[in-house]
mmCIF file of N, CA and C in Angstrom:
data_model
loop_
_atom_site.group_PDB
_atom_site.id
_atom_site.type_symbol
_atom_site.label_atom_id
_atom_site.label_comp_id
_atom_site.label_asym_id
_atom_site.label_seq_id
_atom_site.Cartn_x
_atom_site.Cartn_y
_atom_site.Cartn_z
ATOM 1 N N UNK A 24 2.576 -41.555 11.998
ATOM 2 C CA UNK A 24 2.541 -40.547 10.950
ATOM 3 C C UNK A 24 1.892 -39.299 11.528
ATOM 4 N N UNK A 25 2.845 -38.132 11.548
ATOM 5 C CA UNK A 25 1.842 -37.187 12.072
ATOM 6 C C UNK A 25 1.297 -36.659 10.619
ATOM 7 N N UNK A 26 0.017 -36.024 11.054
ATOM 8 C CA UNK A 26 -0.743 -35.016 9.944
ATOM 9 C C UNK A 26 -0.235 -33.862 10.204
ATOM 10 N N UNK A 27 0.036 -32.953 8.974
ATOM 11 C CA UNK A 27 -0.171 -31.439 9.407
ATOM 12 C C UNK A 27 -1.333 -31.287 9.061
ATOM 13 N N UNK A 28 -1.591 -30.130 9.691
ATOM 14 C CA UNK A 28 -3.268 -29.066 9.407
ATOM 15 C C UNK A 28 -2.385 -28.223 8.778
ATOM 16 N N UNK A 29 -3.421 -27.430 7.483
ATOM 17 C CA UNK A 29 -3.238 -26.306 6.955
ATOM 18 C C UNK A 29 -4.903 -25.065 7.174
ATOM 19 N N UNK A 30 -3.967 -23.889 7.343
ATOM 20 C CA UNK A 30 -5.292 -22.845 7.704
ATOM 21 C C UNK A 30 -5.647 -23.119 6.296
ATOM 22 N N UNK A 31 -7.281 -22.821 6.521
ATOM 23 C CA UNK A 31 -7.787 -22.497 4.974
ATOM 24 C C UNK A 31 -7.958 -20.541 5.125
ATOM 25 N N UNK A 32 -7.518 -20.243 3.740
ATOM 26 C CA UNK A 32 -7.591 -18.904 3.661
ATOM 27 C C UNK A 32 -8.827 -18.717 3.945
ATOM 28 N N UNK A 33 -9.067 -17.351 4.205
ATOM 29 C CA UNK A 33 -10.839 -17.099 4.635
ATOM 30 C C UNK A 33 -10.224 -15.661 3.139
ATOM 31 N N UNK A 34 -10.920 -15.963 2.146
ATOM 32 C CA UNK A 34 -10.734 -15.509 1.064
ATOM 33 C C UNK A 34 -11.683 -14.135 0.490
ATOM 34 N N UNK A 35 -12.807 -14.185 1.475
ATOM 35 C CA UNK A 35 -13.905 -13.108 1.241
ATOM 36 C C UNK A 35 -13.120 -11.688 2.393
ATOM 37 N N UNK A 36 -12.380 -12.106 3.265
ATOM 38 C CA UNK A 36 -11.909 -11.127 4.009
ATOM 39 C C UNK A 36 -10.900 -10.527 3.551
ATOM 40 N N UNK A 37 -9.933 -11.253 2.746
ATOM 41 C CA UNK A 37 -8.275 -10.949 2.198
ATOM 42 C C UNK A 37 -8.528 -10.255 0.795
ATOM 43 N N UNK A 38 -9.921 -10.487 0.508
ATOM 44 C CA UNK A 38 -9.974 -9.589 -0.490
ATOM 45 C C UNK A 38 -10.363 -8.327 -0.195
ATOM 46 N N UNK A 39 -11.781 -8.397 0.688
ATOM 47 C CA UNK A 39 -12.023 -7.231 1.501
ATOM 48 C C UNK A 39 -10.601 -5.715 1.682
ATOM 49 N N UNK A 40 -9.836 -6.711 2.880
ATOM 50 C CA UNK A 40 -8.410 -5.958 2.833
ATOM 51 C C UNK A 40 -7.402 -5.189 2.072
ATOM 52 N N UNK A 41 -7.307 -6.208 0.595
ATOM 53 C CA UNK A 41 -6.636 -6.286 -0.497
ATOM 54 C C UNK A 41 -7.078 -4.876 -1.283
ATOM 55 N N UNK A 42 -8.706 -4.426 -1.147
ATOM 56 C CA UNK A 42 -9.259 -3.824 -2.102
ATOM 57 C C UNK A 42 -9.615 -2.140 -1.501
ATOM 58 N N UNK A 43 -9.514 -2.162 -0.108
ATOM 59 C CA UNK A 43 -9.514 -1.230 0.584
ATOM 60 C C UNK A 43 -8.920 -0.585 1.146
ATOM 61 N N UNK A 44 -8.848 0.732 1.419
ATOM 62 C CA UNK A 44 -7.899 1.664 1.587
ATOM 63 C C UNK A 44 -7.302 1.741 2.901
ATOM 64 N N UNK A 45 -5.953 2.024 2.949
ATOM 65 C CA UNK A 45 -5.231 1.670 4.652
ATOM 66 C C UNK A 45 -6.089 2.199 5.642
ATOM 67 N N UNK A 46 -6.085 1.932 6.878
ATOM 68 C CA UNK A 46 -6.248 3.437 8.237
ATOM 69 C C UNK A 46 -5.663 4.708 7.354
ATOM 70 N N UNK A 47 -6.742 5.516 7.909
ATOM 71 C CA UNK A 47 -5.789 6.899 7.773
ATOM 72 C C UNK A 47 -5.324 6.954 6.534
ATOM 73 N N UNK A 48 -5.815 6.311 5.186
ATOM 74 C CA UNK A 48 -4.754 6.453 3.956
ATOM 75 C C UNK A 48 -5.031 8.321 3.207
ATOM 76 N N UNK A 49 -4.559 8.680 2.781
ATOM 77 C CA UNK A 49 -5.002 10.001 2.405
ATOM 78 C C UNK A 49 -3.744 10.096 0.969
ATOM 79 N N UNK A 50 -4.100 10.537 -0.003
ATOM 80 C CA UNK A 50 -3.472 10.469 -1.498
ATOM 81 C C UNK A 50 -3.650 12.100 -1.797
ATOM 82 N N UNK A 51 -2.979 12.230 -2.881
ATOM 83 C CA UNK A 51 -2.968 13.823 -3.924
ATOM 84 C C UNK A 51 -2.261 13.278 -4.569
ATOM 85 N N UNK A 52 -1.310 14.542 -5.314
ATOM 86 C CA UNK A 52 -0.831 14.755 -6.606
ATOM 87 C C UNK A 52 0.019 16.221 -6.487
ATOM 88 N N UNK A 53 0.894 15.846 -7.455
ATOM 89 C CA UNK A 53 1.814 16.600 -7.359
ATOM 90 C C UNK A 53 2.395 16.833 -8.724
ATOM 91 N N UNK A 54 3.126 18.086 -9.361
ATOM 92 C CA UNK A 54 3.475 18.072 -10.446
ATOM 93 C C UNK A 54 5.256 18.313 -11.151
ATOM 94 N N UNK A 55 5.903 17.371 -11.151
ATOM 95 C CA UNK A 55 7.119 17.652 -11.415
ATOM 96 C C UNK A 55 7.406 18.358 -12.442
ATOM 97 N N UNK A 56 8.477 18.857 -12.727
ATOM 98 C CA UNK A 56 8.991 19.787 -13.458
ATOM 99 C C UNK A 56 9.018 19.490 -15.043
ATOM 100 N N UNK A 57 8.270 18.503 -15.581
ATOM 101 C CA UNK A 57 8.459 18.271 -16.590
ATOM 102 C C UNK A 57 6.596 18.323 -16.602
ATOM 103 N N UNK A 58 5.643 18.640 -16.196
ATOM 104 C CA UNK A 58 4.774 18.859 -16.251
ATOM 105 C C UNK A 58 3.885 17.558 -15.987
ATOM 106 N N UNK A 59 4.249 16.925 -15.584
ATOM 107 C CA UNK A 59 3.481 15.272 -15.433
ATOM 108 C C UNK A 59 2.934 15.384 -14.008
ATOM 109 N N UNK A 60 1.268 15.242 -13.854
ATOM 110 C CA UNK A 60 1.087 14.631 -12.530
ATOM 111 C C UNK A 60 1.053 13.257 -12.004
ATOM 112 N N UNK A 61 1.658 13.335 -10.700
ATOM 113 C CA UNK A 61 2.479 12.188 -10.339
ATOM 114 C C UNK A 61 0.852 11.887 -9.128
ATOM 115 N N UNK A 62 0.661 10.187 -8.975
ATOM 116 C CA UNK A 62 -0.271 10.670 -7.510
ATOM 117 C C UNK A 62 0.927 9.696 -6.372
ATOM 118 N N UNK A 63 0.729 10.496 -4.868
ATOM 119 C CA UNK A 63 1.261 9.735 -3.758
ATOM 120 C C UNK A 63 0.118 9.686 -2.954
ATOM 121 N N UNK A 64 0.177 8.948 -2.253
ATOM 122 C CA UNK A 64 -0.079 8.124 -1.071
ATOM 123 C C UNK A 64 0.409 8.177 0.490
ATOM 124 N N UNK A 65 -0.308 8.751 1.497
ATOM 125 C CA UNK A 65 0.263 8.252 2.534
ATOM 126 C C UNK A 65 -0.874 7.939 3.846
ATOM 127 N N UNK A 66 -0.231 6.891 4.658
ATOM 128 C CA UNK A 66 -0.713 6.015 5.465
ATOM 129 C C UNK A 66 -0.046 6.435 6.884
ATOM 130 N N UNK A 67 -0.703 6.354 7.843
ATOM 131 C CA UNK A 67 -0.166 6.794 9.339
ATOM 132 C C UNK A 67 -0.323 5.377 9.767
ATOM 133 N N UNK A 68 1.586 5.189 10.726
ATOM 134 C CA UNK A 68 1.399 4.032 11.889
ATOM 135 C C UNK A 68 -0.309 3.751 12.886
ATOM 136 N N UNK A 69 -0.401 2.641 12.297
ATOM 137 C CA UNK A 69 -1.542 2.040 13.128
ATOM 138 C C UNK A 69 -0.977 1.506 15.227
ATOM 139 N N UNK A 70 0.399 1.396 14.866
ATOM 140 C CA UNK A 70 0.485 -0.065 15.874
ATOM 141 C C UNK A 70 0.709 1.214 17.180
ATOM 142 N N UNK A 71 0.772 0.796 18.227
ATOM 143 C CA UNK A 71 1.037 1.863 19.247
ATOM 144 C C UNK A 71 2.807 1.944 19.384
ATOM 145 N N UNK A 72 3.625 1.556 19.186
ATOM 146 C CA UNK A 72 4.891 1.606 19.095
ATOM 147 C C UNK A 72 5.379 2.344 17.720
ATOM 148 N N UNK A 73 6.092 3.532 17.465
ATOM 149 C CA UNK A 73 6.129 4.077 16.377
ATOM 150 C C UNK A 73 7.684 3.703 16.049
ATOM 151 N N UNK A 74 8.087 2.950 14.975
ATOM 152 C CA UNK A 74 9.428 2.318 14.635
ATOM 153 C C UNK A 74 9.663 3.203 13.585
ATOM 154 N N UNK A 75 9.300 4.221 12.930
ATOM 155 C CA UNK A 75 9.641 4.756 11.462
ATOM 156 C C UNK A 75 8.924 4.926 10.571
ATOM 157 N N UNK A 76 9.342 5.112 8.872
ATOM 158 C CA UNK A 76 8.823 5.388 8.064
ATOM 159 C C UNK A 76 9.439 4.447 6.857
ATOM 160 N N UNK A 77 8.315 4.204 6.144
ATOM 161 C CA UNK A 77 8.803 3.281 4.866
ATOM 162 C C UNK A 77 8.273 4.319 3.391
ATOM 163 N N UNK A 78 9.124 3.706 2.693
ATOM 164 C CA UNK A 78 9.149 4.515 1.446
ATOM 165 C C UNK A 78 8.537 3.578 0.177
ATOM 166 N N UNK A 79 7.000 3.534 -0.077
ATOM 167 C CA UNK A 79 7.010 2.014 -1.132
ATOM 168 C C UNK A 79 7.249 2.407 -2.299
ATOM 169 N N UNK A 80 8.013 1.751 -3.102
ATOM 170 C CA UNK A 80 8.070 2.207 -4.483
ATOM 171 C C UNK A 80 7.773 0.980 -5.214
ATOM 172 N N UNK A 81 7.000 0.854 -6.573
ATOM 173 C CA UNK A 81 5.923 -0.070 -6.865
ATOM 174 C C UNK A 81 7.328 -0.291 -7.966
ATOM 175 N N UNK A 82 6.776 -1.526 -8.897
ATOM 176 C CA UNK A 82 7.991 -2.195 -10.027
ATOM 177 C C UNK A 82 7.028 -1.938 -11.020
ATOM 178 N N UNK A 83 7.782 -2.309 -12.234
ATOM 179 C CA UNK A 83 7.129 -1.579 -13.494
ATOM 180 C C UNK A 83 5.441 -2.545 -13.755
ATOM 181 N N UNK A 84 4.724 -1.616 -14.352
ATOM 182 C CA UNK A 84 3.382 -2.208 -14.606
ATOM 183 C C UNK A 84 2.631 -2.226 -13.564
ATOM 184 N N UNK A 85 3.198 -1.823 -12.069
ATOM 185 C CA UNK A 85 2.131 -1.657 -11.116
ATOM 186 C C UNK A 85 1.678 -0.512 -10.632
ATOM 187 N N UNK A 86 0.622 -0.369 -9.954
ATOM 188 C CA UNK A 86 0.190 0.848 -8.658
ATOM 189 C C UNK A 86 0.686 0.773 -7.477
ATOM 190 N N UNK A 87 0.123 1.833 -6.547
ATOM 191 C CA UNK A 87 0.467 1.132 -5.052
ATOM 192 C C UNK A 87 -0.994 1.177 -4.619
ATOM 193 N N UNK A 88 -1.954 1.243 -5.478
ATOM 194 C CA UNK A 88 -3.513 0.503 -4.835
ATOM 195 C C UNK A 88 -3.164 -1.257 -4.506
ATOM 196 N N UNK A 89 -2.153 -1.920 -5.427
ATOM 197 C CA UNK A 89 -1.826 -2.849 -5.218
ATOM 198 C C UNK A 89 -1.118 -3.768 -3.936
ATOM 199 N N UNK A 90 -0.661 -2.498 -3.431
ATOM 200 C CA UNK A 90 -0.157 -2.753 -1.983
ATOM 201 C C UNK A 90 -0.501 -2.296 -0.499
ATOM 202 N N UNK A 91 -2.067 -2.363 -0.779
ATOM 203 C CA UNK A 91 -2.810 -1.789 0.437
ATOM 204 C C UNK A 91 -2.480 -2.935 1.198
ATOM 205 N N UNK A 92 -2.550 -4.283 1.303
ATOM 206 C CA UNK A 92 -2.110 -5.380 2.268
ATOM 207 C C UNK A 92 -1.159 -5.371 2.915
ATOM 208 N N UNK A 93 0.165 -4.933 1.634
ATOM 209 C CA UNK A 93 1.775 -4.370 2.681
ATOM 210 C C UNK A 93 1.439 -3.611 3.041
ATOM 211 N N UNK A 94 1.063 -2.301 3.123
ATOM 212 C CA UNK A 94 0.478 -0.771 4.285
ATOM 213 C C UNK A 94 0.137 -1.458 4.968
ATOM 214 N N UNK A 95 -0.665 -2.248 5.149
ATOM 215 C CA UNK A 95 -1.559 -2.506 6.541
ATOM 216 C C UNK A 95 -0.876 -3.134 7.179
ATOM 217 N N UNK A 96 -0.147 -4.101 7.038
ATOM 218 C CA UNK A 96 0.873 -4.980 7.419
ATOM 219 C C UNK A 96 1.745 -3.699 8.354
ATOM 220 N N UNK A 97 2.737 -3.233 7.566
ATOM 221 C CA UNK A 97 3.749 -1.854 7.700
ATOM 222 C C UNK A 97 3.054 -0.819 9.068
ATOM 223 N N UNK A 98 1.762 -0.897 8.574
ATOM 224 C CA UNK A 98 1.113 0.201 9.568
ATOM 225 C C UNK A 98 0.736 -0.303 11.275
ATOM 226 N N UNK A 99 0.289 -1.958 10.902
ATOM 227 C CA UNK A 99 0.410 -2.548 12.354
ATOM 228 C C UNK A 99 1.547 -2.575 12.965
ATOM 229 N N UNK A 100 3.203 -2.779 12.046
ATOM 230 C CA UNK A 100 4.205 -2.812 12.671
ATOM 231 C C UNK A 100 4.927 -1.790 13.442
ATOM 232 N N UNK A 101 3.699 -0.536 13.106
ATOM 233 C CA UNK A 101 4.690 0.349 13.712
ATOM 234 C C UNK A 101 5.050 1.588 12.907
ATOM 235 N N UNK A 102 4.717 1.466 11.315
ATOM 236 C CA UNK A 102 5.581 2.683 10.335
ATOM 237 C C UNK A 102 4.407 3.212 9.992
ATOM 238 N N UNK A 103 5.482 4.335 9.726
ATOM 239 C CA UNK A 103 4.309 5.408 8.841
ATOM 240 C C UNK A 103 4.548 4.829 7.159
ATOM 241 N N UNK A 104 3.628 4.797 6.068
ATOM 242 C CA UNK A 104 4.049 4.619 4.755
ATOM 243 C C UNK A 104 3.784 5.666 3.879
ATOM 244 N N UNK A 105 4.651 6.093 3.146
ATOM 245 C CA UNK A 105 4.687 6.780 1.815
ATOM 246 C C UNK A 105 4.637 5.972 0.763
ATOM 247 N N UNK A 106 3.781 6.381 0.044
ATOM 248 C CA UNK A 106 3.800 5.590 -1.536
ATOM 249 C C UNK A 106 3.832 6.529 -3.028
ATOM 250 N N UNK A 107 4.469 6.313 -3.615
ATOM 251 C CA UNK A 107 4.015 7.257 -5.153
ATOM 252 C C UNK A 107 4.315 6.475 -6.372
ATOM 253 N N UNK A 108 3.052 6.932 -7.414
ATOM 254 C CA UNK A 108 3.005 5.939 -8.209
ATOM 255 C C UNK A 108 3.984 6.454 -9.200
ATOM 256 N N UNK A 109 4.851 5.536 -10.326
ATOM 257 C CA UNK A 109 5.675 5.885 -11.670
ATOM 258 C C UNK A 109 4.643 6.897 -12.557
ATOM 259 N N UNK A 110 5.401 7.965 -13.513
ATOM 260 C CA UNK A 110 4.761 8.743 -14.361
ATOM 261 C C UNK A 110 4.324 7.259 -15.152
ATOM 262 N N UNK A 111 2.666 7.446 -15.803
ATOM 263 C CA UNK A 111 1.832 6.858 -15.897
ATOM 264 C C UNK A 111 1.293 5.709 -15.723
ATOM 265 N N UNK A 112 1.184 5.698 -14.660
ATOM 266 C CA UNK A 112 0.767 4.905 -13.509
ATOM 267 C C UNK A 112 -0.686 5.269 -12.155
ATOM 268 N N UNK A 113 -1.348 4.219 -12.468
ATOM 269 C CA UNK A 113 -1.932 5.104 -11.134
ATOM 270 C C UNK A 113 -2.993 6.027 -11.555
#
């Protein structure tokens, strides 16, 4: 019988991550034509190989404070990220 091993999450760090802001993250605001300020987000490639740019767009009921883990992820791989949150949102 083999055993598998499973990692145990190290759960004080993934939150750490989860809750904090990318490399390099830098945000504003902007005002569309219907008078609503909108806020974006953007994150510079971390990894030394530069593959592109990603565009995050969040699903209804969320932020993109919510997706500082994908940035960081995105940003080791190589991309630059843009994020902007839905009118009232964020």
């Amino acid at each position: 019988i083999t055993r598998m091993t499973q990692s145990i999450p190290d759960l004080k760090r993934d939150f750490n991550l989860a809750t904090h802001r990318p490399p390099g993250w830098r945000e504003g605001y902007f005002t569309n034509q219907y008078d609503h300020r909108l806020r974006y987000g953007h994150a510079p490639a971390t990894g030394s190989d530069r593959r592109g740019t990603i565009v995050l767009t969040h699903g209804y009921g969320e932020f993109i404070d919510q997706y500082y883990l994908a940035i960081q992820d995105y940003q080791r791989m190589g991309f630059d990220v843009w994020a902007m949150d839905h009118y009232g949102f964020g």
